[in-house]
PDB file of C-alpha atoms in Angstrom:
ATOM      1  CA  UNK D 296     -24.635 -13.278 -15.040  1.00  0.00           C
ATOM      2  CA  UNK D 297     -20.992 -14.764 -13.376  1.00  0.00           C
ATOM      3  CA  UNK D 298     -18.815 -12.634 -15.611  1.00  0.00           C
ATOM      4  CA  UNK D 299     -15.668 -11.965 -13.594  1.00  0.00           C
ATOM      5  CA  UNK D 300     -13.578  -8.620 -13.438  1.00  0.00           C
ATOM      6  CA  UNK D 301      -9.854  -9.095 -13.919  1.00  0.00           C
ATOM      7  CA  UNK D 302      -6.925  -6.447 -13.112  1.00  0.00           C
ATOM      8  CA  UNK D 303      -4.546  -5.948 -15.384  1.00  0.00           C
ATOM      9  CA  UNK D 304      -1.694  -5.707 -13.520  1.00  0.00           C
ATOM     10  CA  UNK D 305      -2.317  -8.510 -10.580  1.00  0.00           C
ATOM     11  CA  UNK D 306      -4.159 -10.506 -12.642  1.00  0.00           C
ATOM     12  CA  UNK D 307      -6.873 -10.630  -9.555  1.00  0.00           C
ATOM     13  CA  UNK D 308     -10.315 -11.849 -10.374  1.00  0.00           C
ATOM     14  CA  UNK D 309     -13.705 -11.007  -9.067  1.00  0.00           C
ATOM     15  CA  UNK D 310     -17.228 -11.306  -9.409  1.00  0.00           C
ATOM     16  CA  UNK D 311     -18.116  -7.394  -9.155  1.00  0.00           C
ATOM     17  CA  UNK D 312     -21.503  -8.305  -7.222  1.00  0.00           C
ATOM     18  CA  UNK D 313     -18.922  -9.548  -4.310  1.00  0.00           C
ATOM     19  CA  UNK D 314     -16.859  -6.311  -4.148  1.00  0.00           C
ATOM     20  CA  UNK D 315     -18.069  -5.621  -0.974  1.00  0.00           C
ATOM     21  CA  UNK D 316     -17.800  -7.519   2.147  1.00  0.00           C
ATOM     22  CA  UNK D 317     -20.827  -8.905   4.785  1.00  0.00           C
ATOM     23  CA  UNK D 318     -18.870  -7.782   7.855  1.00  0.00           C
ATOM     24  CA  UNK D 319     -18.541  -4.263   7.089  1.00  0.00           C
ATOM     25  CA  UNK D 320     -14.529  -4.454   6.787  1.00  0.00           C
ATOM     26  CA  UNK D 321     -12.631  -3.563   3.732  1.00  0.00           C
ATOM     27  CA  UNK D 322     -11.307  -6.197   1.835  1.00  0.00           C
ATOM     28  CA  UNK D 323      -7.582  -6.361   2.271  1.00  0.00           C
ATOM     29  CA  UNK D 324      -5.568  -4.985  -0.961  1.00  0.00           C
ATOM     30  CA  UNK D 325      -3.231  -7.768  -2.421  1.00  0.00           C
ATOM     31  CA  UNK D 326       0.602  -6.323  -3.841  1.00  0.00           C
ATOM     32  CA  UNK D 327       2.480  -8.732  -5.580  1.00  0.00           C
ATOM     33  CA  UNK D 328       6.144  -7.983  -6.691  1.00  0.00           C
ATOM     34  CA  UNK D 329       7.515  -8.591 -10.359  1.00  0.00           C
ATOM     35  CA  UNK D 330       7.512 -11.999 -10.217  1.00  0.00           C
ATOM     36  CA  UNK D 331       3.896 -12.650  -8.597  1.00  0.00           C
ATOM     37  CA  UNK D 332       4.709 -13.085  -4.574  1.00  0.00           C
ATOM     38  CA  UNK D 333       2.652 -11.295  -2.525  1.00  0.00           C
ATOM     39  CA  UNK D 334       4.188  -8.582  -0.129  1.00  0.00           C
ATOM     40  CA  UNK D 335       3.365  -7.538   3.006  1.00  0.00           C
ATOM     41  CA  UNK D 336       4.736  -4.599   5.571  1.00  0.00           C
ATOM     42  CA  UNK D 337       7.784  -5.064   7.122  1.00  0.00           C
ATOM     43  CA  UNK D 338       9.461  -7.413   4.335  1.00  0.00           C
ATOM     44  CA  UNK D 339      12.115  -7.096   2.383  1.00  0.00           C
ATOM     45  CA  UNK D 340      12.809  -6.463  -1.176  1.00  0.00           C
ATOM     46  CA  UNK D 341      15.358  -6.310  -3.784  1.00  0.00           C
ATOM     47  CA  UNK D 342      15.352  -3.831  -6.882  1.00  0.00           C
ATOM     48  CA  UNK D 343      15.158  -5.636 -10.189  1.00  0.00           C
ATOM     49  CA  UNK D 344      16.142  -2.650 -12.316  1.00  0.00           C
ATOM     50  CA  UNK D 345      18.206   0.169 -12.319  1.00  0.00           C
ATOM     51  CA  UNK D 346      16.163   3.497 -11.805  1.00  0.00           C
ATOM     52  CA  UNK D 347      16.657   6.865 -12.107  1.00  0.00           C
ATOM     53  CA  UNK D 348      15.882   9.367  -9.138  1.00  0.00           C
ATOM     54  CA  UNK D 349      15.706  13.231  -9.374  1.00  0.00           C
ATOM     55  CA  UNK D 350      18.520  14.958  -8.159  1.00  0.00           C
ATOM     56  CA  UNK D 351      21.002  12.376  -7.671  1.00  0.00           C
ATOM     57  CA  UNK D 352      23.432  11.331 -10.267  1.00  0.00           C
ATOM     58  CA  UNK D 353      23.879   7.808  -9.849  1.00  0.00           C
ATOM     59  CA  UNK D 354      20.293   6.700  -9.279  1.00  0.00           C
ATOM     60  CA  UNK D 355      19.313   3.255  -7.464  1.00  0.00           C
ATOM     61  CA  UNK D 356      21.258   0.474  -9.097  1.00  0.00           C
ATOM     62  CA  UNK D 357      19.635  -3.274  -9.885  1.00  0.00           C
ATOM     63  CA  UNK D 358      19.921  -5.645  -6.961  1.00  0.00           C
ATOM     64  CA  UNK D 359      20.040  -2.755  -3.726  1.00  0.00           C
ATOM     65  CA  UNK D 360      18.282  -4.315  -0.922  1.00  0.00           C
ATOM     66  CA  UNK D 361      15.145  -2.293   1.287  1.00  0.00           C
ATOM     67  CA  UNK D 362      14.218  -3.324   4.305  1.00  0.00           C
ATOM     68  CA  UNK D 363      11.202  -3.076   6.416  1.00  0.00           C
ATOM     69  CA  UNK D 364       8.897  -1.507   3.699  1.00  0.00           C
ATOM     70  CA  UNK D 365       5.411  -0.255   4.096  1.00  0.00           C
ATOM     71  CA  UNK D 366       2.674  -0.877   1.672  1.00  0.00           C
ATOM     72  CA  UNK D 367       0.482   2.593   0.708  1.00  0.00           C
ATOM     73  CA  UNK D 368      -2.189   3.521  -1.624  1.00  0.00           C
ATOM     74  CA  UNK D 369       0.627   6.012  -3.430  1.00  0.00           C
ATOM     75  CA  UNK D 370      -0.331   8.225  -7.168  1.00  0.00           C
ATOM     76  CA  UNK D 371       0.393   6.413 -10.189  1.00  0.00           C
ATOM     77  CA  UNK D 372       0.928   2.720  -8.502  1.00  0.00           C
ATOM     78  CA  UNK D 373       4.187   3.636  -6.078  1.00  0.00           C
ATOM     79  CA  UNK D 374       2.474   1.177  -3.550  1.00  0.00           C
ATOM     80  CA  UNK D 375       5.597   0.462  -1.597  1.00  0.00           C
ATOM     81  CA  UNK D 376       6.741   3.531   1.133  1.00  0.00           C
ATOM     82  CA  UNK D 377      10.602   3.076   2.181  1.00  0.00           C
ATOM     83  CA  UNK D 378      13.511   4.447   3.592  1.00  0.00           C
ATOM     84  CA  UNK D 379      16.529   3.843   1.237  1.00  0.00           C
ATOM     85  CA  UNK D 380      20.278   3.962   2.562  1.00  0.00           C
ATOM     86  CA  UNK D 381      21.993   6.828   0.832  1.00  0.00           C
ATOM     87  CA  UNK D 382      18.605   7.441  -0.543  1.00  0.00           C
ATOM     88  CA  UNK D 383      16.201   8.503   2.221  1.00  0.00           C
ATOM     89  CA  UNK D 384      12.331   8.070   2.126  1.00  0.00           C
ATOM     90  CA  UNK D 385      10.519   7.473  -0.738  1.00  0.00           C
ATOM     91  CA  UNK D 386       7.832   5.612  -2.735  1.00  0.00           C
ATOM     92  CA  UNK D 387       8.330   2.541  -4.877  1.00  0.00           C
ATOM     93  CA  UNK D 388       6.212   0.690  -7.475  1.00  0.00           C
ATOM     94  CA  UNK D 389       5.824  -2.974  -6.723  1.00  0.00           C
ATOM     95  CA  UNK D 390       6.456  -3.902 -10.513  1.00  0.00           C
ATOM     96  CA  UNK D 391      10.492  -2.875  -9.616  1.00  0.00           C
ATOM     97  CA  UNK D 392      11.074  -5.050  -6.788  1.00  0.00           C
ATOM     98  CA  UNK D 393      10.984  -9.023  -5.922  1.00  0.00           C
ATOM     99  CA  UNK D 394      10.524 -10.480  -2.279  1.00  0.00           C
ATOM    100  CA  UNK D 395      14.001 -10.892  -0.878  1.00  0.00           C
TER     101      UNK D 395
END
């Protein structure tokens, strides 16, 4: 049976048998961005879309640049950890941003 798995939001495919590795290490997590790069820590990223953040009344505007991000396992798919100018720390979802 060679049905593969696919995730809805990466569009990663797998064969479930090979989930796990031979080695005994974890199988490194792949983030892409909203346009399908893939990110890793330390890059930086643009904001694609204006969003909305609690407590402030002007929000994060399309097109702000963060630097030097962190990728997490964060609730509810905010995979990206940052510090934000003006802003201060907080969590991101990948689908928001593009490599930049």
């Amino acid at each position: 049976m060679n049905a593969l798995v696919v995730c809805p939001e990466c569009g990663h495919e797998w064969v479930p048998a090979e989930s796990g590795t031979d080695s005994g290490v974890a199988a490194e997590r792949v983030v892409k961005d909203s346009v399908g790069n893939v990110l890793r820590d330390g890059d930086t990223v643009v904001v694609v879309k204006a969003l909305k953040v609690k407590g402030s009344p002007s929000g994060i505007k399309a097109g702000t640049k963060v630097r030097n991000i962190r990728l997490v396992d964060g609730v509810d798919g905010h995979d990206i950890d940052c510090k934000i100018d003006g802003f201060g720390a907080m969590q991101l979802k990948s689908s928001v941003v593009k490599k930049g």
